[in-house]
CSV table of C-alpha atoms in Angstrom, one decimal:
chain,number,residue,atom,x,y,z
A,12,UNK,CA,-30.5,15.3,1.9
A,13,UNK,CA,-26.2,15.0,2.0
A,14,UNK,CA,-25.4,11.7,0.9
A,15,UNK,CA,-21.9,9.9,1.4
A,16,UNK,CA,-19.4,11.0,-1.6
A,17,UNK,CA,-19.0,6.9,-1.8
A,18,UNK,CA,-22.4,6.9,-2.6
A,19,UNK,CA,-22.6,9.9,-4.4
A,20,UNK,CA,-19.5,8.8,-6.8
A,21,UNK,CA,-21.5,4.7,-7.7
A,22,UNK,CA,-24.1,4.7,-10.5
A,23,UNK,CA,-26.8,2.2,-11.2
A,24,UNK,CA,-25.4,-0.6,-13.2
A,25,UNK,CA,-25.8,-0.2,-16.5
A,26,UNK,CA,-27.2,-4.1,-16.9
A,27,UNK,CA,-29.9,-3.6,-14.2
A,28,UNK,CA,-31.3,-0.5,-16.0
A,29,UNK,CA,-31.9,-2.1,-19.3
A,30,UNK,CA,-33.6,-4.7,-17.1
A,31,UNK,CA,-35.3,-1.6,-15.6
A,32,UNK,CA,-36.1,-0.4,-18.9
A,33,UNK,CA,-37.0,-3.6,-20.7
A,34,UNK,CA,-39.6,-4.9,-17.5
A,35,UNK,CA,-41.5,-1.4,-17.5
A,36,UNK,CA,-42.2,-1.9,-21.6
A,37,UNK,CA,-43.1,-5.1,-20.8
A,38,UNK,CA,-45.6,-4.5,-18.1
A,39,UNK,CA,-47.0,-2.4,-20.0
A,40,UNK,CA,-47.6,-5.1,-22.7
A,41,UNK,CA,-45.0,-4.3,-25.1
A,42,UNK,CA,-43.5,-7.6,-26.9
A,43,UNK,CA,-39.7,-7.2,-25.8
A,44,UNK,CA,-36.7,-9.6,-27.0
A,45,UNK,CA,-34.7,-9.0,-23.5
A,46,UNK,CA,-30.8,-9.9,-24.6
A,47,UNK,CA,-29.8,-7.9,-22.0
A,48,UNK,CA,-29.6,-9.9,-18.7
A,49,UNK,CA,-27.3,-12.3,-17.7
A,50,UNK,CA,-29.7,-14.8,-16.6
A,51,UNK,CA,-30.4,-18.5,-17.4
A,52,UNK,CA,-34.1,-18.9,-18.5
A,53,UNK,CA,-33.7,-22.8,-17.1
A,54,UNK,CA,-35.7,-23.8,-14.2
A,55,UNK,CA,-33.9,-24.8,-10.7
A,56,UNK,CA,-33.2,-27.9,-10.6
A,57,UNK,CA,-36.1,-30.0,-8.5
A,58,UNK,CA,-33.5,-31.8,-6.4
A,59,UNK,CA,-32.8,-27.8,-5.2
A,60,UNK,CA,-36.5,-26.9,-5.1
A,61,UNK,CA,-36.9,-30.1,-3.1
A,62,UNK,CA,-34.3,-29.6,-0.7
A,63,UNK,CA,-35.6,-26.2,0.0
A,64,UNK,CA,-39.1,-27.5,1.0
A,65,UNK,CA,-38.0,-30.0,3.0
A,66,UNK,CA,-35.6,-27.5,4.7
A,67,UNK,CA,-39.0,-25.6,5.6
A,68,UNK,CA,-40.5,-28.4,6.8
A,69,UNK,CA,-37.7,-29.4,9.1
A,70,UNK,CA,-37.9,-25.4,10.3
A,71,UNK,CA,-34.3,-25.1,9.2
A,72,UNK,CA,-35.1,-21.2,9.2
A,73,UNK,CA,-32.9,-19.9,11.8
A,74,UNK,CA,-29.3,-18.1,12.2
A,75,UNK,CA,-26.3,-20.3,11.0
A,76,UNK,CA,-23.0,-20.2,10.9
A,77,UNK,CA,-21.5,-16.8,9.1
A,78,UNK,CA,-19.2,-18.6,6.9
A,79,UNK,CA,-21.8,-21.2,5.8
A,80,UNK,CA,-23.2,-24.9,7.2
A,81,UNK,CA,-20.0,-27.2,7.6
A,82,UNK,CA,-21.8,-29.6,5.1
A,83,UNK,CA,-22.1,-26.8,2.3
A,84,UNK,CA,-18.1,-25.4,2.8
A,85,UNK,CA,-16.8,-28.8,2.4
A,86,UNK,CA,-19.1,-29.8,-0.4
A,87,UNK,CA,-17.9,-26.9,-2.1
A,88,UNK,CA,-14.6,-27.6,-1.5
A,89,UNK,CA,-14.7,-31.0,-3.1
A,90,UNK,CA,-16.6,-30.0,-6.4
A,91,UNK,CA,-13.5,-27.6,-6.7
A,92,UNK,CA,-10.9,-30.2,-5.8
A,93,UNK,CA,-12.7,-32.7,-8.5
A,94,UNK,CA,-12.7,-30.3,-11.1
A,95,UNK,CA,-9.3,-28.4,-10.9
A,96,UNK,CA,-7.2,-31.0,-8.5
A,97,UNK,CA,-6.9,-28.4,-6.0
A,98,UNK,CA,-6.7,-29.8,-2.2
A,99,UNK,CA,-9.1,-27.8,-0.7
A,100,UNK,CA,-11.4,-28.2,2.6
A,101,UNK,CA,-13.7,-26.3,4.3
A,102,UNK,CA,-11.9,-24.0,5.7
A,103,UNK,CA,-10.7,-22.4,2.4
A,104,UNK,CA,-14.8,-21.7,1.7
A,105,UNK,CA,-16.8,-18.9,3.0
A,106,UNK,CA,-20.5,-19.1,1.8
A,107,UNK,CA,-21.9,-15.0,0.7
A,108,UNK,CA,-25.1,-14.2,-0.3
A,109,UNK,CA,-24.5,-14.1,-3.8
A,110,UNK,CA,-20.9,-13.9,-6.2
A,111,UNK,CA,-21.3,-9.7,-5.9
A,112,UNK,CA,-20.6,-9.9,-1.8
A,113,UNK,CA,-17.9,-12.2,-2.1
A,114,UNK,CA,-16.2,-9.8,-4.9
A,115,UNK,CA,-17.4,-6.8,-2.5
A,116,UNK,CA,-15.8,-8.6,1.0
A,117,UNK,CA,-12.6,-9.6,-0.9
A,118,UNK,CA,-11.7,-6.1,-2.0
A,119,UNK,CA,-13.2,-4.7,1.3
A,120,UNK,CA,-10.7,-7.2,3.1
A,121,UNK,CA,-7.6,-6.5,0.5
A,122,UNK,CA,-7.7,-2.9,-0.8
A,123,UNK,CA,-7.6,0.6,0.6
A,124,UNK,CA,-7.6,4.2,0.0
A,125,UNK,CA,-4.3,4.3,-1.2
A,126,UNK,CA,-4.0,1.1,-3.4
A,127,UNK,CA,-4.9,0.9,-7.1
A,128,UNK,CA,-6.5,-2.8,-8.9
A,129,UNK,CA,-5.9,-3.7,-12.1
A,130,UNK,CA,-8.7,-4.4,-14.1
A,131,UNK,CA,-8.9,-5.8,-17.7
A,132,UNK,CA,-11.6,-3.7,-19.8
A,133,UNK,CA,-13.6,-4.5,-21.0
A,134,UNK,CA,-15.1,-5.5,-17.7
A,135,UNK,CA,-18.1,-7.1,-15.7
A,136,UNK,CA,-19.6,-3.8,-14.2
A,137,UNK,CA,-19.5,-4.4,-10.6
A,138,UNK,CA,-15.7,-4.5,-10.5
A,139,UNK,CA,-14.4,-1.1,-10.9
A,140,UNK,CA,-17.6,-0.1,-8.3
A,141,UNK,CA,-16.6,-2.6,-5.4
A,142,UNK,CA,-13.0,-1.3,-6.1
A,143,UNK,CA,-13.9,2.1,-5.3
A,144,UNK,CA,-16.3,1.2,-2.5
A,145,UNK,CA,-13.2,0.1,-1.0
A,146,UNK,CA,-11.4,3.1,-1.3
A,147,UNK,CA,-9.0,2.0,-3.8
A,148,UNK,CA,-8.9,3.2,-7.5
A,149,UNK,CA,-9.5,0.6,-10.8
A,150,UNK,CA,-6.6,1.4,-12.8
A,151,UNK,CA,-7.7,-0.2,-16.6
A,152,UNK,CA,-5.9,-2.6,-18.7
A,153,UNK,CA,-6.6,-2.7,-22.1
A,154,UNK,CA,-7.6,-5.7,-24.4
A,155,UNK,CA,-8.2,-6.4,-27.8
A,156,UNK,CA,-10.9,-7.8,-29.8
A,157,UNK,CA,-8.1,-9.4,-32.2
A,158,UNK,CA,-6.3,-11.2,-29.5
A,159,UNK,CA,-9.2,-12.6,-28.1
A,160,UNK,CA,-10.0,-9.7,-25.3
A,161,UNK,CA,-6.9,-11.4,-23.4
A,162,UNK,CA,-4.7,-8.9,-21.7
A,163,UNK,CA,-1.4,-9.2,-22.2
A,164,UNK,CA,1.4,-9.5,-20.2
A,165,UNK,CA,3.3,-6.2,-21.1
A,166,UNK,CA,0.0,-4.2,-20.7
A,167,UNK,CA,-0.5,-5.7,-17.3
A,168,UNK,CA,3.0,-5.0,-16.3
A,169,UNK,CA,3.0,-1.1,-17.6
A,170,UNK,CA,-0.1,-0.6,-15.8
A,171,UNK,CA,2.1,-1.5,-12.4
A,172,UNK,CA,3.0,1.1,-10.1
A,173,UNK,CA,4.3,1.5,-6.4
A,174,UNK,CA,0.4,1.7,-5.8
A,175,UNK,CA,-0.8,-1.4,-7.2
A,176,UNK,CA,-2.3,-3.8,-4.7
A,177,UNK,CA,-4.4,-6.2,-6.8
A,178,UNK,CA,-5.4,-8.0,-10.1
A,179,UNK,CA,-9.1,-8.8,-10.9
A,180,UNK,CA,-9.8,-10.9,-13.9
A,181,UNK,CA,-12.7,-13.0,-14.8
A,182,UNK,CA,-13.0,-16.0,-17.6
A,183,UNK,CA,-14.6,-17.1,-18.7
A,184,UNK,CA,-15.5,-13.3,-19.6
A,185,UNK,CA,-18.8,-11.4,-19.3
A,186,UNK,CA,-19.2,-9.9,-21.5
A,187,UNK,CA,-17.3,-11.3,-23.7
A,188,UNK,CA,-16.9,-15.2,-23.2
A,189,UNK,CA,-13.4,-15.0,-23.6
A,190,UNK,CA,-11.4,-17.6,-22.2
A,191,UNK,CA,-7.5,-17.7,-20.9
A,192,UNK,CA,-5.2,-20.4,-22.1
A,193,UNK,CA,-2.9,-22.7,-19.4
A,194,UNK,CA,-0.1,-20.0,-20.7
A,195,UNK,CA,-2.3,-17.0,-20.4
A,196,UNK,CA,-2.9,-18.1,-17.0
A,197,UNK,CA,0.3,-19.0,-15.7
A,198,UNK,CA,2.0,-15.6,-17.2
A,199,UNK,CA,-0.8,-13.6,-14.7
A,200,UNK,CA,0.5,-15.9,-11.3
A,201,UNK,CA,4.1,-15.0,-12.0
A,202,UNK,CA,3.3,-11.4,-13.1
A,203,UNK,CA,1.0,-11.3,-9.6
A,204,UNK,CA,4.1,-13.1,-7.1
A,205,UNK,CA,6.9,-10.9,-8.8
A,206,UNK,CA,4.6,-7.7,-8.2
A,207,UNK,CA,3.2,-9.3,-4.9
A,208,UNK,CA,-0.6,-8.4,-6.3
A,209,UNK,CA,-3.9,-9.8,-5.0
A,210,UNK,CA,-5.6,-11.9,-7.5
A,211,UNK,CA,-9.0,-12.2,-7.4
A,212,UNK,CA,-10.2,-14.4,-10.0
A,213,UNK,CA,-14.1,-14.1,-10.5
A,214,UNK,CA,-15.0,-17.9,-11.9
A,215,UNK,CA,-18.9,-17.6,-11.8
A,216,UNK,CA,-18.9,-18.9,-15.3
A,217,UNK,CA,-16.6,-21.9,-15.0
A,218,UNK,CA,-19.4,-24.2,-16.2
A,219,UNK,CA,-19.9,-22.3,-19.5
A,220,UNK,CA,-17.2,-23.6,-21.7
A,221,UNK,CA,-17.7,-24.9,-25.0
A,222,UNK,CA,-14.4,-25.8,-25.8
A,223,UNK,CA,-12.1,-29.4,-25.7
A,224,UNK,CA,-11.7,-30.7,-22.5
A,225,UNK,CA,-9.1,-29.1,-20.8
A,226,UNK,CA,-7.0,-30.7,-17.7
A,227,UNK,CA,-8.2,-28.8,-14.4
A,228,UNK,CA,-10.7,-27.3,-15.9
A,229,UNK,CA,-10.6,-23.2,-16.3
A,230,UNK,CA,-10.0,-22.1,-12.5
A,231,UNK,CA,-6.5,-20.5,-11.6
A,232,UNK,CA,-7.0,-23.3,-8.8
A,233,UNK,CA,-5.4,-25.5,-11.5
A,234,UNK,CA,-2.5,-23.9,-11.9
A,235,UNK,CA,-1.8,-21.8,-8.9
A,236,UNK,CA,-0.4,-24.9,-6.5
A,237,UNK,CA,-1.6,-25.9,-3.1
A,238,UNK,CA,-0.4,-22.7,-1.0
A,239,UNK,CA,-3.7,-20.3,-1.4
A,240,UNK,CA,-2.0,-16.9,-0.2
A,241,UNK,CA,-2.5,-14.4,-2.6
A,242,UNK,CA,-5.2,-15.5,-4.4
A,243,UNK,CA,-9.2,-16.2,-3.6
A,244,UNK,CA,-11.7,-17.7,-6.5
A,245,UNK,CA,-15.0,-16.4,-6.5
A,246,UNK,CA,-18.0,-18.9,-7.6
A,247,UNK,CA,-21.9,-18.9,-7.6
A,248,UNK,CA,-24.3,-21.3,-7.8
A,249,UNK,CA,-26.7,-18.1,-9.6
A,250,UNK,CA,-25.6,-19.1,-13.6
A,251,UNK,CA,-24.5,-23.1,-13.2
A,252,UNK,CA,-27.3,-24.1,-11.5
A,253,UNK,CA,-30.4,-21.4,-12.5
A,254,UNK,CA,-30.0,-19.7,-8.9
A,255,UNK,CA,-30.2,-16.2,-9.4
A,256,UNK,CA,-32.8,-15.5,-6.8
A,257,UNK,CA,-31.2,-18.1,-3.8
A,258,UNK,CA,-28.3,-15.7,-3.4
A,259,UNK,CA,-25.8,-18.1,-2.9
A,260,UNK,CA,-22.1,-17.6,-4.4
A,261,UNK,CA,-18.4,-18.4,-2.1
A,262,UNK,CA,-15.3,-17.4,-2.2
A,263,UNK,CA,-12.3,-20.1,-2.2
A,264,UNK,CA,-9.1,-18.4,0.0
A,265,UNK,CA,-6.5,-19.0,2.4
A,266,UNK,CA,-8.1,-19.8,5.9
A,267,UNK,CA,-6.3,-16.8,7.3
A,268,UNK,CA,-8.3,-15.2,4.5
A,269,UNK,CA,-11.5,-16.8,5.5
A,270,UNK,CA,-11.2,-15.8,8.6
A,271,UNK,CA,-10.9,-11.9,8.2
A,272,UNK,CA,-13.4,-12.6,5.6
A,273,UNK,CA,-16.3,-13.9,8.1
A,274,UNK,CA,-15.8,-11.5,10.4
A,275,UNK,CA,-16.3,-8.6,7.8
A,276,UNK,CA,-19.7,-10.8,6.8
A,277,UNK,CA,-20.6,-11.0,10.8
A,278,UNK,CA,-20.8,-7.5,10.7
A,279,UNK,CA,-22.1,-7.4,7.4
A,280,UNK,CA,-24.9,-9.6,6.8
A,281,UNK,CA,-24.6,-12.6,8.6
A,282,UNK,CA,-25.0,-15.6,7.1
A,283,UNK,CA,-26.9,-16.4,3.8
A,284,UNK,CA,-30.2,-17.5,3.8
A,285,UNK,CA,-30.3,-20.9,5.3
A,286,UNK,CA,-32.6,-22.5,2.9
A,287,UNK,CA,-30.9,-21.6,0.3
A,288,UNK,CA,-27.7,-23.2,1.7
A,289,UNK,CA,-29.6,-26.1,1.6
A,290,UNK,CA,-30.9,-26.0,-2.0
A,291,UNK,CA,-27.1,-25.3,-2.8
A,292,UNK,CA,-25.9,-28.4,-0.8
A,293,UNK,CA,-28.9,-30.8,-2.4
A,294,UNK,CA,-27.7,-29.3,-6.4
A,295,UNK,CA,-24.0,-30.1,-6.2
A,296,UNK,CA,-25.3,-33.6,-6.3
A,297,UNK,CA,-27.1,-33.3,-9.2
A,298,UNK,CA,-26.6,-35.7,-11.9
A,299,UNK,CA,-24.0,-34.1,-14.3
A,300,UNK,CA,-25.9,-35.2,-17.7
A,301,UNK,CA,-28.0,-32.9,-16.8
A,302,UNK,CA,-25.6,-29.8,-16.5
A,303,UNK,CA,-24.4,-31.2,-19.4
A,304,UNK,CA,-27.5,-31.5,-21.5
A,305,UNK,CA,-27.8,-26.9,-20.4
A,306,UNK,CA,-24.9,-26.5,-21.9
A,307,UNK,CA,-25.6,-28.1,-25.3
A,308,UNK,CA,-28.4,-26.4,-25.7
A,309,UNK,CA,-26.4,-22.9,-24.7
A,310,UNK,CA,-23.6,-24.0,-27.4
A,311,UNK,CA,-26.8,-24.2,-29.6
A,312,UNK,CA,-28.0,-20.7,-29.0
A,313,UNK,CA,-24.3,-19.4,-29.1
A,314,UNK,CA,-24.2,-21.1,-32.5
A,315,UNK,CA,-27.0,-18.9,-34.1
A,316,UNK,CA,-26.4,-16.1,-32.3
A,317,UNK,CA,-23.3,-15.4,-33.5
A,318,UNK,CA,-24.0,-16.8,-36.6
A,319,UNK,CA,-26.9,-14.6,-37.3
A,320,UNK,CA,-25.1,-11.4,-36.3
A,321,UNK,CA,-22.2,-12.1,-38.5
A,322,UNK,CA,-24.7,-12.4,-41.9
A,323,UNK,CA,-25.8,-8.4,-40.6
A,324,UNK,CA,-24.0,-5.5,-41.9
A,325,UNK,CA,-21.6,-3.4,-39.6
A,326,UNK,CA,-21.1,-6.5,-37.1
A,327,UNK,CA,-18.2,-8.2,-36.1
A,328,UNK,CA,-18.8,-11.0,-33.7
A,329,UNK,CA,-16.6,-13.1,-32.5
A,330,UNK,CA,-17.8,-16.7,-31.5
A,331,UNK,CA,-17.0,-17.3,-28.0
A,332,UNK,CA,-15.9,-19.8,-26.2
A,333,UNK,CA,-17.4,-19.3,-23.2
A,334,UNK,CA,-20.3,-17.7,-20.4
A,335,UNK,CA,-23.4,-16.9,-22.7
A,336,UNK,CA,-22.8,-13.9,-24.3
A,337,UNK,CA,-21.8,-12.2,-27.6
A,338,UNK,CA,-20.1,-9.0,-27.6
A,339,UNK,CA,-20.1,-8.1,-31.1
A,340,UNK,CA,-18.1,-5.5,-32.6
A,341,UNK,CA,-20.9,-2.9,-34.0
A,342,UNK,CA,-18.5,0.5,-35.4
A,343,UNK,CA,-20.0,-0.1,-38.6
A,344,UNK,CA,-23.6,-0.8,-37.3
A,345,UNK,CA,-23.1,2.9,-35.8
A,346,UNK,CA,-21.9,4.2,-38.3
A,347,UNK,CA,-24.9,3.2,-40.9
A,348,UNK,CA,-27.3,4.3,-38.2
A,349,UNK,CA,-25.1,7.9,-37.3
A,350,UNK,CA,-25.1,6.9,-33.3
A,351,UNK,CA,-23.1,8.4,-31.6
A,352,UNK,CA,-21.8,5.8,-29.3
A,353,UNK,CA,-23.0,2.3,-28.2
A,354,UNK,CA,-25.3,3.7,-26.2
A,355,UNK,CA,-27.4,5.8,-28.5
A,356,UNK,CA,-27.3,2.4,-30.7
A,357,UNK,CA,-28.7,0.2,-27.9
A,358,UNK,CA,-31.4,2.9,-27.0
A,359,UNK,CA,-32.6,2.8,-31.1
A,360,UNK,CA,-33.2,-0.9,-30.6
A,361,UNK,CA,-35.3,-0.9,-27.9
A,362,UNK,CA,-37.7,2.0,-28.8
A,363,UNK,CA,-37.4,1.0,-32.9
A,364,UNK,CA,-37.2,-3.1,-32.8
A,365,UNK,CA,-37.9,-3.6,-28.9
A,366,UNK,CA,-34.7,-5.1,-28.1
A,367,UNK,CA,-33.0,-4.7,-25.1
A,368,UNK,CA,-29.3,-5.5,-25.4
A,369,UNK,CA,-25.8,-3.6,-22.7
A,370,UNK,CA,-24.3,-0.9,-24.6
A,371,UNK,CA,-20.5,-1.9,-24.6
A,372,UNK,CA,-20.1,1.8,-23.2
A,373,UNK,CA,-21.3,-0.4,-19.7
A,374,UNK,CA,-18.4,-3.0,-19.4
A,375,UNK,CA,-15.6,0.2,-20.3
A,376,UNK,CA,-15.7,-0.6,-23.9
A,377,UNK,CA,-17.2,1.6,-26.6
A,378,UNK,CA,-18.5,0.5,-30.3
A,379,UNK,CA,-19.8,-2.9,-28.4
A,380,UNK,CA,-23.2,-4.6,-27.7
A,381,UNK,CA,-23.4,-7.4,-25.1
A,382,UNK,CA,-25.7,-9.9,-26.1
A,383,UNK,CA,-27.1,-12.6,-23.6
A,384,UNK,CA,-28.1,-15.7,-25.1
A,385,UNK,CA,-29.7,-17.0,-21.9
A,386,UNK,CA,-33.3,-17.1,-24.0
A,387,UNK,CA,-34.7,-19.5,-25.4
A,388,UNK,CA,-34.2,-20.6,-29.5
A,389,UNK,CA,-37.6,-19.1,-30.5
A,390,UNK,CA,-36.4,-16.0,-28.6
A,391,UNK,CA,-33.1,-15.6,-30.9
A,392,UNK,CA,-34.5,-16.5,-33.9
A,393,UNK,CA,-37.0,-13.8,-33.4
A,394,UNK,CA,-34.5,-11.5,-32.3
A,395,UNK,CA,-32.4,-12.0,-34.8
A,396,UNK,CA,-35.3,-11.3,-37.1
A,397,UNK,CA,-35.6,-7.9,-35.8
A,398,UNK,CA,-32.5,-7.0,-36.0
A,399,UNK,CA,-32.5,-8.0,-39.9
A,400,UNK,CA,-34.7,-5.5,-39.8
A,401,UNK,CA,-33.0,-2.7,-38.4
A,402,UNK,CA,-29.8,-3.1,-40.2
A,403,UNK,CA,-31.3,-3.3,-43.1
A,404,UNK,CA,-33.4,0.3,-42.6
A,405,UNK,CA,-36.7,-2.0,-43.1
A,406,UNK,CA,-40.3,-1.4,-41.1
């Protein structure tokens, strides 16, 4: 069978096949610690369960509007106007089914075959794909461990060409929970205007900050002014709210934007599913203690994550100061073990230790682990425990 070259050039995420990997061991009754998905372990919320039943009920089952219900696109709207004094309405919103087709639209809508994106590495593992889906090429941007896996302003700026058409960047960071400062932000919107680049800012992990408050919040919605052109944030309701399996995520854009946008998802998709709209609508009015009390306990599990990889030899980890993961530095963890990248590594603790973790290899990034932290305490400690183990050559 011929297949596409665009299909022939994409590989299975790297993420899904440890879940691939870690479910079959554990259907078959092997005890797995599963660091490796990014996926709360929280319920959904019941006012988001209820508003789904009731949308049954009511047979709110058929077509809606492509873009989203009216009532969902404004409420979006206003939860990003509250939290990053933005002034935006509905028609800035398009509803997709899921963060990953809003991310997949906006470079389908942007790029082309002969544009290049900058992308920061190490990076979520869908970017460089839905770059090169679009027929444009990811052109990477280093980052450091020691300056906080920030990219800087001169590397962006050398990685520039006559060619470059966008910017994607996404912080709080998977994998590694990086965060940007006000001035790390505002030095990417004037590099982006002076170069006249696309930035798409990937926010799904907004919530998940750990840090002091800070004034409009951790969106470039904050900072960027009340004209939208040239920039669209990406949300989802998948990680804040313990949606994963509603598929519901938006995009935040120009209306012109939102426009060419919907009519790409017409032809597309459609509309997401309309009970799940409705779930999404009910959450946003959720009682914010209770967001609040999920992210203690994720500061919690952050807490003795990192602090139980940092007493192992051969690991550097970084406390982070957002999102939910750890993406410890593990050269020296290698090293002991004679690996020969992060991906033998990560295959040695799941057959030795059963412990599924993302070899850094996944996210562009070599001599890393990704660690997800979206498991319970009793599930790190235990974890962690293993890993003792391991590092320390013990059965």
């Amino acid at each position: 069978m011929r297949f596409s070259e665009r299909v022939n050039r994409l590989e299975l995420s790297q993420t899904a096949a440890v879940m691939q990997e870690a479910q079959a061991l554990k259907e078959a009754g092997v005890d797995v610690i599963d660091f490796g998905p990014g996926e709360p372990d929280f319920p959904t919320p019941d006012i988001a369960r209820q508003a789904a039943v009731e949308a049954i009920h009511q047979n709110f089952t058929r077509y809606t509007a492509v873009a989203g219900i009216g009532p969902l696109r404004e409420a979006i709207a206003l939860h990003l106007n509250k939290r990053t004094g933005s002034r935006l309405n509905a028609s800035n919103i398009i509803v997709t089914c899921g963060a990953k087709q809003a991310i997949y639209n906006l470079c389908g809508a942007m790029f082309g075959s002969s544009d290049e994106v900058l992308v920061p590495r190490p990076y979520w593992v869908t970017f460089p794909e839905a770059v090169r889906l679009s027929g444009a090429e990811p052109r990477f941007v280093g980052t450091e461990m020691d300056s906080g896996f920030v990219p800087l302003s001169a590397d962006l700026e050398a990685g520039i060409n006559d060619r470059t058409r966008g910017l994607i960047v996404n912080y709080p960071n998977n994998p590694t929970g990086a965060m940007l400062k006000d001035k790390n932000r505002d030095e990417i919107i004037g590099l982006s205007r002076e170069n006249n680049l696309f930035l798409l800012s990937d926010e799904t992990y907004d919530s998940f900050y750990y840090g002091d408050a800070l004034p409009g919040g951790t969106s470039f919605l904050s900072r960027w002014g009340s004209d939208m052109d040239g920039l669209a944030v990406v949300g989802s309701f998948s990680k804040t709210y313990s949606m994963t399996g509603w598929r519901i995520g938006y995009a935040a854009g120009s209306p012109e934007l939102i426009d060419r946008l919907s009519a790409l998802q017409s032809h597309e998709t459609g509309n997401p599913a309309s009970i799940s709209q409705k779930a999404a609508l009910a959450v946003l009015d959720e009682e914010p203690s209770k967001l609040e009390e999920r992210i203690d306990e994720y500061r919690r599990r952050r807490d003795l994550i990192a602090d139980s990889l940092n007493s192992l030899p051969g690991i550097d980890c970084p406390r982070p100061e957002g999102a939910f993961y750890v993406f410890p530095e593990v050269r020296g963890l290698m090293k002991i073990k004679g690996c020969g990248g992060s991906v033998d590594l990560a295959g040695m603790l799941l057959r030795e230790e059963r412990i599924a973790v993302v070899p850094g290899a996944a996210f562009g990034m070599e001599g890393h682990l990704r660690f997800s932290y979206a498991a319970s305490m009793d599930s790190i400690r235990k974890g962690m425990g293993r890993m003792q183990r391991f590092c320390q050559g013990r059965r």
